[in-house]
């Protein structure tokens, strides 16, 4: 099955998921769409996020994808169930994989979650964690300043350190927290800065690896794995500014040959689906 896996995100954050998919599934072609023109999704209403997500899905369905990965926590929280019901291809999000990964590593069941306002308000992580283990103590925190900063390409240095430290300050009172879920796919780009701010005693969890493993399992179960030997050329689309998207993508995929990555501007078919 040499059709591509479709990956959607509100911006550049989902590139961290795409990178892990490419590492674990080197034979699979990816078609990625980041809606950088309308990022961030976190402050937007549920209805807006649903509309924008369906517009991205409509774009990718025209590319004949065989599976959809929602590499955006806010979009996962608000659209996953609807997409799974209405699409005839497998669809996964990043919240369940992230919750499972956190439960595997926590030693005391005290887990923090940072994310956008939309993701935190949805309580999707709390529900996912409690569904697995009702004893889990969840400490959620919205960090609305982080995504806009990452989209500007600010992922290290004094400014990033100051913004991250201020954003995470409310977590200081939760002394028992031993695990922190990065509940937004933009945040792994700030992982070192977040680790410095939160302390080495806290294990940081990104859903990327677990999401890639789940993708591999689902492709196998549905007999959709690509068995061709030729390495794929991946397609990346952005609805916004191409130069910054290209710069961030190249920094994430520095271990991949540039000729294997096609990066283009996308125009979405508006008001599709939902």
PDB file of C-alpha atoms in Angstrom:
ATOM      1  CA  UNK A   1       0.000   0.000   0.000  1.00  0.00           C
ATOM      2  CA  UNK A   2       2.112   2.903  -1.263  1.00  0.00           C
ATOM      3  CA  UNK A   3      -0.471   5.579  -0.432  1.00  0.00           C
ATOM      4  CA  UNK A   4       0.704   8.261   1.977  1.00  0.00           C
ATOM      5  CA  UNK A   5      -0.047   8.827   5.644  1.00  0.00           C
ATOM      6  CA  UNK A   6      -1.695  12.217   6.141  1.00  0.00           C
ATOM      7  CA  UNK A   7      -0.547  14.344   9.076  1.00  0.00           C
ATOM      8  CA  UNK A   8      -2.263  17.587  10.164  1.00  0.00           C
ATOM      9  CA  UNK A   9      -1.358  20.241  12.717  1.00  0.00           C
ATOM     10  CA  UNK A  10      -2.170  23.835  13.548  1.00  0.00           C
ATOM     11  CA  UNK A  11       1.373  24.804  12.559  1.00  0.00           C
ATOM     12  CA  UNK A  12       4.936  23.520  12.840  1.00  0.00           C
ATOM     13  CA  UNK A  13       4.532  21.523  16.065  1.00  0.00           C
ATOM     14  CA  UNK A  14       3.322  18.394  14.325  1.00  0.00           C
ATOM     15  CA  UNK A  15       6.647  18.226  12.501  1.00  0.00           C
ATOM     16  CA  UNK A  16       7.980  16.609  15.691  1.00  0.00           C
ATOM     17  CA  UNK A  17       5.439  13.813  15.187  1.00  0.00           C
ATOM     18  CA  UNK A  18       6.265  13.607  11.477  1.00  0.00           C
ATOM     19  CA  UNK A  19       9.954  13.267  12.307  1.00  0.00           C
ATOM     20  CA  UNK A  20       9.278  10.318  14.604  1.00  0.00           C
ATOM     21  CA  UNK A  21       6.993   8.699  12.014  1.00  0.00           C
ATOM     22  CA  UNK A  22       9.782   9.001   9.447  1.00  0.00           C
ATOM     23  CA  UNK A  23      12.260   7.446  11.898  1.00  0.00           C
ATOM     24  CA  UNK A  24      10.067   4.489  12.847  1.00  0.00           C
ATOM     25  CA  UNK A  25       8.426   3.969   9.449  1.00  0.00           C
ATOM     26  CA  UNK A  26      11.124   4.822   6.893  1.00  0.00           C
ATOM     27  CA  UNK A  27       9.237   3.242   3.972  1.00  0.00           C
ATOM     28  CA  UNK A  28       6.068   5.270   4.537  1.00  0.00           C
ATOM     29  CA  UNK A  29       5.407   8.469   2.622  1.00  0.00           C
ATOM     30  CA  UNK A  30       4.018  11.409   4.603  1.00  0.00           C
ATOM     31  CA  UNK A  31       1.887  14.289   3.402  1.00  0.00           C
ATOM     32  CA  UNK A  32       1.898  16.955   6.105  1.00  0.00           C
ATOM     33  CA  UNK A  33      -0.283  20.041   6.357  1.00  0.00           C
ATOM     34  CA  UNK A  34       0.353  22.766   8.922  1.00  0.00           C
ATOM     35  CA  UNK A  35      -2.242  25.538   9.216  1.00  0.00           C
ATOM     36  CA  UNK A  36       0.308  28.169  10.203  1.00  0.00           C
ATOM     37  CA  UNK A  37      -1.841  30.980   8.792  1.00  0.00           C
ATOM     38  CA  UNK A  38      -4.453  30.414  11.512  1.00  0.00           C
ATOM     39  CA  UNK A  39      -2.195  29.150  14.301  1.00  0.00           C
ATOM     40  CA  UNK A  40      -2.567  28.971  17.277  1.00  0.00           C
ATOM     41  CA  UNK A  41      -5.728  26.882  17.625  1.00  0.00           C
ATOM     42  CA  UNK A  42      -5.634  26.920  21.428  1.00  0.00           C
ATOM     43  CA  UNK A  43      -7.557  30.198  22.021  1.00  0.00           C
ATOM     44  CA  UNK A  44     -10.141  29.400  19.332  1.00  0.00           C
ATOM     45  CA  UNK A  45     -13.628  28.040  19.913  1.00  0.00           C
ATOM     46  CA  UNK A  46     -14.402  24.346  19.549  1.00  0.00           C
ATOM     47  CA  UNK A  47     -16.484  25.139  16.459  1.00  0.00           C
ATOM     48  CA  UNK A  48     -13.608  27.014  14.788  1.00  0.00           C
ATOM     49  CA  UNK A  49     -11.144  24.227  15.495  1.00  0.00           C
ATOM     50  CA  UNK A  50     -13.587  21.666  14.078  1.00  0.00           C
ATOM     51  CA  UNK A  51     -14.125  23.736  10.928  1.00  0.00           C
ATOM     52  CA  UNK A  52     -10.405  24.337  10.353  1.00  0.00           C
ATOM     53  CA  UNK A  53      -9.574  20.683  10.987  1.00  0.00           C
ATOM     54  CA  UNK A  54     -12.160  19.481   8.469  1.00  0.00           C
ATOM     55  CA  UNK A  55     -10.752  21.925   5.915  1.00  0.00           C
ATOM     56  CA  UNK A  56      -7.301  20.408   6.402  1.00  0.00           C
ATOM     57  CA  UNK A  57      -8.720  16.900   6.155  1.00  0.00           C
ATOM     58  CA  UNK A  58     -10.509  17.774   2.907  1.00  0.00           C
ATOM     59  CA  UNK A  59      -7.177  18.938   1.457  1.00  0.00           C
ATOM     60  CA  UNK A  60      -5.456  15.668   2.385  1.00  0.00           C
ATOM     61  CA  UNK A  61      -8.288  13.389   1.283  1.00  0.00           C
ATOM     62  CA  UNK A  62      -7.755  14.710  -2.245  1.00  0.00           C
ATOM     63  CA  UNK A  63      -4.219  13.315  -1.979  1.00  0.00           C
ATOM     64  CA  UNK A  64      -5.648   9.785  -1.486  1.00  0.00           C
ATOM     65  CA  UNK A  65      -4.150   9.202   1.973  1.00  0.00           C
ATOM     66  CA  UNK A  66      -4.546   5.778   3.607  1.00  0.00           C
ATOM     67  CA  UNK A  67      -4.474   6.981   7.235  1.00  0.00           C
ATOM     68  CA  UNK A  68      -4.770  10.268   9.145  1.00  0.00           C
ATOM     69  CA  UNK A  69      -2.661  11.337  12.124  1.00  0.00           C
ATOM     70  CA  UNK A  70      -3.973  14.390  13.987  1.00  0.00           C
ATOM     71  CA  UNK A  71      -0.654  15.763  15.254  1.00  0.00           C
ATOM     72  CA  UNK A  72      -2.346  18.572  17.152  1.00  0.00           C
ATOM     73  CA  UNK A  73      -3.616  18.150  20.687  1.00  0.00           C
ATOM     74  CA  UNK A  74      -6.358  20.786  20.395  1.00  0.00           C
ATOM     75  CA  UNK A  75      -7.654  19.305  17.152  1.00  0.00           C
ATOM     76  CA  UNK A  76      -7.458  15.813  18.670  1.00  0.00           C
ATOM     77  CA  UNK A  77      -9.488  16.926  21.692  1.00  0.00           C
ATOM     78  CA  UNK A  78     -12.241  18.514  19.591  1.00  0.00           C
ATOM     79  CA  UNK A  79     -12.416  16.406  16.408  1.00  0.00           C
ATOM     80  CA  UNK A  80     -10.983  12.900  16.880  1.00  0.00           C
ATOM     81  CA  UNK A  81     -14.249  11.096  17.583  1.00  0.00           C
ATOM     82  CA  UNK A  82     -16.068  12.885  14.746  1.00  0.00           C
ATOM     83  CA  UNK A  83     -13.316  12.108  12.240  1.00  0.00           C
ATOM     84  CA  UNK A  84     -13.142   8.464  13.302  1.00  0.00           C
ATOM     85  CA  UNK A  85     -16.902   8.124  12.810  1.00  0.00           C
ATOM     86  CA  UNK A  86     -17.096   9.861   9.435  1.00  0.00           C
ATOM     87  CA  UNK A  87     -13.925   8.822   7.616  1.00  0.00           C
ATOM     88  CA  UNK A  88     -13.389   5.393   6.084  1.00  0.00           C
ATOM     89  CA  UNK A  89      -9.648   5.412   6.829  1.00  0.00           C
ATOM     90  CA  UNK A  90      -7.955   4.883  10.218  1.00  0.00           C
ATOM     91  CA  UNK A  91      -7.597   8.074  12.280  1.00  0.00           C
ATOM     92  CA  UNK A  92      -5.505   8.561  15.413  1.00  0.00           C
ATOM     93  CA  UNK A  93      -4.668  11.533  17.602  1.00  0.00           C
ATOM     94  CA  UNK A  94      -1.848  12.325  20.005  1.00  0.00           C
ATOM     95  CA  UNK A  95      -3.645  12.453  23.368  1.00  0.00           C
ATOM     96  CA  UNK A  96      -4.185   8.750  24.093  1.00  0.00           C
ATOM     97  CA  UNK A  97      -0.593   7.833  23.124  1.00  0.00           C
ATOM     98  CA  UNK A  98       0.733  10.643  25.326  1.00  0.00           C
ATOM     99  CA  UNK A  99      -1.367   9.529  28.289  1.00  0.00           C
ATOM    100  CA  UNK A 100      -0.194   5.920  27.937  1.00  0.00           C
ATOM    101  CA  UNK A 101       3.443   6.965  27.733  1.00  0.00           C
ATOM    102  CA  UNK A 102       3.134   9.071  30.904  1.00  0.00           C
ATOM    103  CA  UNK A 103       1.529   6.263  32.894  1.00  0.00           C
ATOM    104  CA  UNK A 104       4.369   3.931  31.872  1.00  0.00           C
ATOM    105  CA  UNK A 105       7.033   6.180  33.411  1.00  0.00           C
ATOM    106  CA  UNK A 106       5.423   7.792  36.462  1.00  0.00           C
ATOM    107  CA  UNK A 107       6.541   6.375  39.798  1.00  0.00           C
ATOM    108  CA  UNK A 108       3.997   8.094  42.033  1.00  0.00           C
ATOM    109  CA  UNK A 109       0.960   8.777  39.737  1.00  0.00           C
ATOM    110  CA  UNK A 110       1.385  12.584  40.003  1.00  0.00           C
ATOM    111  CA  UNK A 111       1.338  13.836  36.389  1.00  0.00           C
ATOM    112  CA  UNK A 112       1.385  17.395  35.063  1.00  0.00           C
ATOM    113  CA  UNK A 113       0.005  18.390  31.673  1.00  0.00           C
ATOM    114  CA  UNK A 114       0.846  21.585  29.827  1.00  0.00           C
ATOM    115  CA  UNK A 115      -0.999  22.564  26.659  1.00  0.00           C
ATOM    116  CA  UNK A 116      -2.986  25.221  24.873  1.00  0.00           C
ATOM    117  CA  UNK A 117      -6.068  26.761  26.441  1.00  0.00           C
ATOM    118  CA  UNK A 118      -8.305  24.610  24.236  1.00  0.00           C
ATOM    119  CA  UNK A 119      -6.593  21.347  25.127  1.00  0.00           C
ATOM    120  CA  UNK A 120      -6.530  22.086  28.860  1.00  0.00           C
ATOM    121  CA  UNK A 121     -10.163  23.265  28.953  1.00  0.00           C
ATOM    122  CA  UNK A 122     -11.264  20.109  27.140  1.00  0.00           C
ATOM    123  CA  UNK A 123      -9.849  17.980  29.986  1.00  0.00           C
ATOM    124  CA  UNK A 124      -9.027  15.380  27.333  1.00  0.00           C
ATOM    125  CA  UNK A 125      -5.757  14.385  29.005  1.00  0.00           C
ATOM    126  CA  UNK A 126      -7.361  14.122  32.425  1.00  0.00           C
ATOM    127  CA  UNK A 127     -10.054  11.846  31.004  1.00  0.00           C
ATOM    128  CA  UNK A 128      -7.505   9.737  29.109  1.00  0.00           C
ATOM    129  CA  UNK A 129      -5.280   9.329  32.182  1.00  0.00           C
ATOM    130  CA  UNK A 130      -8.146   8.599  34.599  1.00  0.00           C
ATOM    131  CA  UNK A 131      -9.620   6.066  32.163  1.00  0.00           C
ATOM    132  CA  UNK A 132      -6.412   4.053  32.452  1.00  0.00           C
ATOM    133  CA  UNK A 133      -5.854   4.622  36.185  1.00  0.00           C
ATOM    134  CA  UNK A 134      -8.386   6.405  38.393  1.00  0.00           C
ATOM    135  CA  UNK A 135      -5.692   7.016  41.031  1.00  0.00           C
ATOM    136  CA  UNK A 136      -3.732   9.384  38.787  1.00  0.00           C
ATOM    137  CA  UNK A 137      -3.403  12.940  40.134  1.00  0.00           C
ATOM    138  CA  UNK A 138      -3.459  15.387  37.224  1.00  0.00           C
ATOM    139  CA  UNK A 139      -2.035  18.921  37.325  1.00  0.00           C
ATOM    140  CA  UNK A 140      -3.144  20.778  34.157  1.00  0.00           C
ATOM    141  CA  UNK A 141      -1.723  24.121  33.060  1.00  0.00           C
ATOM    142  CA  UNK A 142      -2.462  26.207  29.963  1.00  0.00           C
ATOM    143  CA  UNK A 143       0.624  27.890  28.466  1.00  0.00           C
ATOM    144  CA  UNK A 144      -0.755  30.207  25.744  1.00  0.00           C
ATOM    145  CA  UNK A 145       2.521  32.049  25.092  1.00  0.00           C
ATOM    146  CA  UNK A 146       4.534  29.028  23.967  1.00  0.00           C
ATOM    147  CA  UNK A 147       2.993  28.175  20.577  1.00  0.00           C
ATOM    148  CA  UNK A 148       3.236  31.719  19.131  1.00  0.00           C
ATOM    149  CA  UNK A 149       6.868  31.830  20.281  1.00  0.00           C
ATOM    150  CA  UNK A 150       7.718  28.522  18.583  1.00  0.00           C
ATOM    151  CA  UNK A 151       5.950  29.594  15.377  1.00  0.00           C
ATOM    152  CA  UNK A 152       8.323  32.590  15.299  1.00  0.00           C
ATOM    153  CA  UNK A 153      11.264  30.205  15.484  1.00  0.00           C
ATOM    154  CA  UNK A 154      12.216  31.160  19.050  1.00  0.00           C
ATOM    155  CA  UNK A 155      13.042  27.819  20.660  1.00  0.00           C
ATOM    156  CA  UNK A 156      16.179  28.597  22.689  1.00  0.00           C
ATOM    157  CA  UNK A 157      18.028  31.489  24.290  1.00  0.00           C
ATOM    158  CA  UNK A 158      17.176  34.096  26.901  1.00  0.00           C
ATOM    159  CA  UNK A 159      13.714  34.999  25.568  1.00  0.00           C
ATOM    160  CA  UNK A 160      12.604  31.375  25.357  1.00  0.00           C
ATOM    161  CA  UNK A 161      13.944  30.685  28.853  1.00  0.00           C
ATOM    162  CA  UNK A 162      12.121  33.670  30.339  1.00  0.00           C
ATOM    163  CA  UNK A 163       8.777  32.869  28.690  1.00  0.00           C
ATOM    164  CA  UNK A 164       8.958  29.173  29.604  1.00  0.00           C
ATOM    165  CA  UNK A 165       9.935  29.889  33.214  1.00  0.00           C
ATOM    166  CA  UNK A 166       7.069  32.349  33.662  1.00  0.00           C
ATOM    167  CA  UNK A 167       4.593  29.993  31.972  1.00  0.00           C
ATOM    168  CA  UNK A 168       5.538  27.006  34.150  1.00  0.00           C
ATOM    169  CA  UNK A 169       5.799  28.910  37.443  1.00  0.00           C
ATOM    170  CA  UNK A 170       2.326  27.752  38.669  1.00  0.00           C
ATOM    171  CA  UNK A 171       3.547  24.139  38.624  1.00  0.00           C
ATOM    172  CA  UNK A 172       6.124  24.863  41.339  1.00  0.00           C
ATOM    173  CA  UNK A 173       3.541  24.242  44.071  1.00  0.00           C
ATOM    174  CA  UNK A 174       3.026  20.626  42.917  1.00  0.00           C
ATOM    175  CA  UNK A 175       6.152  19.210  44.542  1.00  0.00           C
ATOM    176  CA  UNK A 176       5.085  15.567  44.110  1.00  0.00           C
ATOM    177  CA  UNK A 177       4.755  15.796  40.328  1.00  0.00           C
ATOM    178  CA  UNK A 178       7.275  13.397  38.775  1.00  0.00           C
ATOM    179  CA  UNK A 179       6.059  13.397  35.164  1.00  0.00           C
ATOM    180  CA  UNK A 180       5.097  16.205  32.767  1.00  0.00           C
ATOM    181  CA  UNK A 181       3.196  15.617  29.529  1.00  0.00           C
ATOM    182  CA  UNK A 182       3.957  18.059  26.728  1.00  0.00           C
ATOM    183  CA  UNK A 183       0.319  18.317  25.678  1.00  0.00           C
ATOM    184  CA  UNK A 184       1.079  20.263  22.516  1.00  0.00           C
ATOM    185  CA  UNK A 185       3.250  19.054  19.651  1.00  0.00           C
ATOM    186  CA  UNK A 186       4.987  22.459  19.496  1.00  0.00           C
ATOM    187  CA  UNK A 187       6.440  21.961  22.969  1.00  0.00           C
ATOM    188  CA  UNK A 188       9.043  19.260  22.178  1.00  0.00           C
ATOM    189  CA  UNK A 189      10.901  21.978  20.266  1.00  0.00           C
ATOM    190  CA  UNK A 190      11.322  23.641  23.676  1.00  0.00           C
ATOM    191  CA  UNK A 191      12.055  20.417  25.566  1.00  0.00           C
ATOM    192  CA  UNK A 192      15.512  21.371  26.845  1.00  0.00           C
ATOM    193  CA  UNK A 193      14.279  24.768  27.994  1.00  0.00           C
ATOM    194  CA  UNK A 194      11.250  23.188  29.685  1.00  0.00           C
ATOM    195  CA  UNK A 195      13.437  20.573  31.394  1.00  0.00           C
ATOM    196  CA  UNK A 196      15.714  23.288  32.753  1.00  0.00           C
ATOM    197  CA  UNK A 197      12.719  25.231  34.100  1.00  0.00           C
ATOM    198  CA  UNK A 198      10.900  22.258  35.627  1.00  0.00           C
ATOM    199  CA  UNK A 199      13.926  20.426  37.038  1.00  0.00           C
ATOM    200  CA  UNK A 200      15.712  17.170  36.265  1.00  0.00           C
ATOM    201  CA  UNK A 201      13.587  15.288  38.818  1.00  0.00           C
ATOM    202  CA  UNK A 202      10.581  15.490  36.462  1.00  0.00           C
ATOM    203  CA  UNK A 203      10.371  13.139  33.462  1.00  0.00           C
ATOM    204  CA  UNK A 204       9.106  14.913  30.345  1.00  0.00           C
ATOM    205  CA  UNK A 205       6.807  12.991  28.012  1.00  0.00           C
ATOM    206  CA  UNK A 206       6.235  13.778  24.355  1.00  0.00           C
ATOM    207  CA  UNK A 207       3.563  11.790  22.531  1.00  0.00           C
ATOM    208  CA  UNK A 208       5.543  11.587  19.283  1.00  0.00           C
ATOM    209  CA  UNK A 209       7.209   8.205  19.833  1.00  0.00           C
ATOM    210  CA  UNK A 210       4.073   6.537  21.163  1.00  0.00           C
ATOM    211  CA  UNK A 211       1.976   8.015  18.327  1.00  0.00           C
ATOM    212  CA  UNK A 212       4.405   6.608  15.756  1.00  0.00           C
ATOM    213  CA  UNK A 213       4.295   3.175  17.401  1.00  0.00           C
ATOM    214  CA  UNK A 214       0.485   3.225  17.351  1.00  0.00           C
ATOM    215  CA  UNK A 215       0.521   4.292  13.696  1.00  0.00           C
ATOM    216  CA  UNK A 216       2.764   1.345  12.850  1.00  0.00           C
ATOM    217  CA  UNK A 217       0.486  -1.074  14.709  1.00  0.00           C
ATOM    218  CA  UNK A 218      -2.669   0.211  13.017  1.00  0.00           C
ATOM    219  CA  UNK A 219      -1.100   0.066   9.552  1.00  0.00           C
ATOM    220  CA  UNK A 220      -0.045  -3.515  10.235  1.00  0.00           C
ATOM    221  CA  UNK A 221      -3.484  -4.575  11.523  1.00  0.00           C
ATOM    222  CA  UNK A 222      -5.191  -3.062   8.467  1.00  0.00           C
ATOM    223  CA  UNK A 223      -2.570  -4.511   6.071  1.00  0.00           C
ATOM    224  CA  UNK A 224      -1.620  -1.010   4.949  1.00  0.00           C
ATOM    225  CA  UNK A 225       2.157  -1.087   5.495  1.00  0.00           C
ATOM    226  CA  UNK A 226       4.230  -0.076   2.491  1.00  0.00           C
ATOM    227  CA  UNK A 227       6.618  -2.877   1.537  1.00  0.00           C
ATOM    228  CA  UNK A 228       8.341  -1.106  -1.362  1.00  0.00           C
ATOM    229  CA  UNK A 229      12.112  -0.676  -1.045  1.00  0.00           C
ATOM    230  CA  UNK A 230      12.320   2.773  -2.646  1.00  0.00           C
ATOM    231  CA  UNK A 231      12.591   5.558  -0.069  1.00  0.00           C
ATOM    232  CA  UNK A 232       9.656   7.992  -0.254  1.00  0.00           C
ATOM    233  CA  UNK A 233       9.673  11.694  -1.005  1.00  0.00           C
ATOM    234  CA  UNK A 234       7.664  13.432   1.708  1.00  0.00           C
ATOM    235  CA  UNK A 235       5.400  16.405   1.007  1.00  0.00           C
ATOM    236  CA  UNK A 236       4.994  19.247   3.483  1.00  0.00           C
ATOM    237  CA  UNK A 237       2.445  22.027   3.085  1.00  0.00           C
ATOM    238  CA  UNK A 238       1.867  25.215   5.046  1.00  0.00           C
ATOM    239  CA  UNK A 239      -1.025  27.649   4.772  1.00  0.00           C
ATOM    240  CA  UNK A 240       1.143  30.494   6.037  1.00  0.00           C
ATOM    241  CA  UNK A 241       4.593  32.004   5.676  1.00  0.00           C
ATOM    242  CA  UNK A 242       6.820  29.631   3.734  1.00  0.00           C
ATOM    243  CA  UNK A 243      10.248  30.944   4.766  1.00  0.00           C
ATOM    244  CA  UNK A 244       9.825  30.397   8.528  1.00  0.00           C
ATOM    245  CA  UNK A 245       8.093  27.030   8.021  1.00  0.00           C
ATOM    246  CA  UNK A 246      10.956  25.925   5.789  1.00  0.00           C
ATOM    247  CA  UNK A 247      13.556  27.098   8.317  1.00  0.00           C
ATOM    248  CA  UNK A 248      11.949  25.195  11.216  1.00  0.00           C
ATOM    249  CA  UNK A 249      11.319  22.091   9.094  1.00  0.00           C
ATOM    250  CA  UNK A 250      14.941  21.978   7.938  1.00  0.00           C
ATOM    251  CA  UNK A 251      16.160  22.269  11.554  1.00  0.00           C
ATOM    252  CA  UNK A 252      13.923  19.341  12.618  1.00  0.00           C
ATOM    253  CA  UNK A 253      14.762  17.162   9.603  1.00  0.00           C
ATOM    254  CA  UNK A 254      18.481  17.949   9.494  1.00  0.00           C
ATOM    255  CA  UNK A 255      19.232  14.211   9.445  1.00  0.00           C
ATOM    256  CA  UNK A 256      17.216  13.735   6.238  1.00  0.00           C
ATOM    257  CA  UNK A 257      18.342  14.586   2.718  1.00  0.00           C
ATOM    258  CA  UNK A 258      16.709  17.775   1.468  1.00  0.00           C
ATOM    259  CA  UNK A 259      15.738  16.145  -1.830  1.00  0.00           C
ATOM    260  CA  UNK A 260      13.480  13.771   0.139  1.00  0.00           C
ATOM    261  CA  UNK A 261      11.435  16.733   1.428  1.00  0.00           C
ATOM    262  CA  UNK A 262       9.136  18.844  -0.721  1.00  0.00           C
ATOM    263  CA  UNK A 263       7.863  21.977   1.048  1.00  0.00           C
ATOM    264  CA  UNK A 264       5.095  24.040  -0.556  1.00  0.00           C
ATOM    265  CA  UNK A 265       2.382  26.589   0.149  1.00  0.00           C
ATOM    266  CA  UNK A 266      -1.187  25.253   0.417  1.00  0.00           C
ATOM    267  CA  UNK A 267      -4.588  26.799  -0.199  1.00  0.00           C
ATOM    268  CA  UNK A 268      -7.331  25.054   1.719  1.00  0.00           C
ATOM    269  CA  UNK A 269     -10.831  24.197   0.420  1.00  0.00           C
ATOM    270  CA  UNK A 270     -12.891  26.191   2.908  1.00  0.00           C
ATOM    271  CA  UNK A 271     -15.978  25.069   4.841  1.00  0.00           C
ATOM    272  CA  UNK A 272     -15.662  21.360   4.149  1.00  0.00           C
ATOM    273  CA  UNK A 273     -16.910  18.515   6.300  1.00  0.00           C
ATOM    274  CA  UNK A 274     -18.149  19.469   9.781  1.00  0.00           C
TER     275      UNK A 274
END
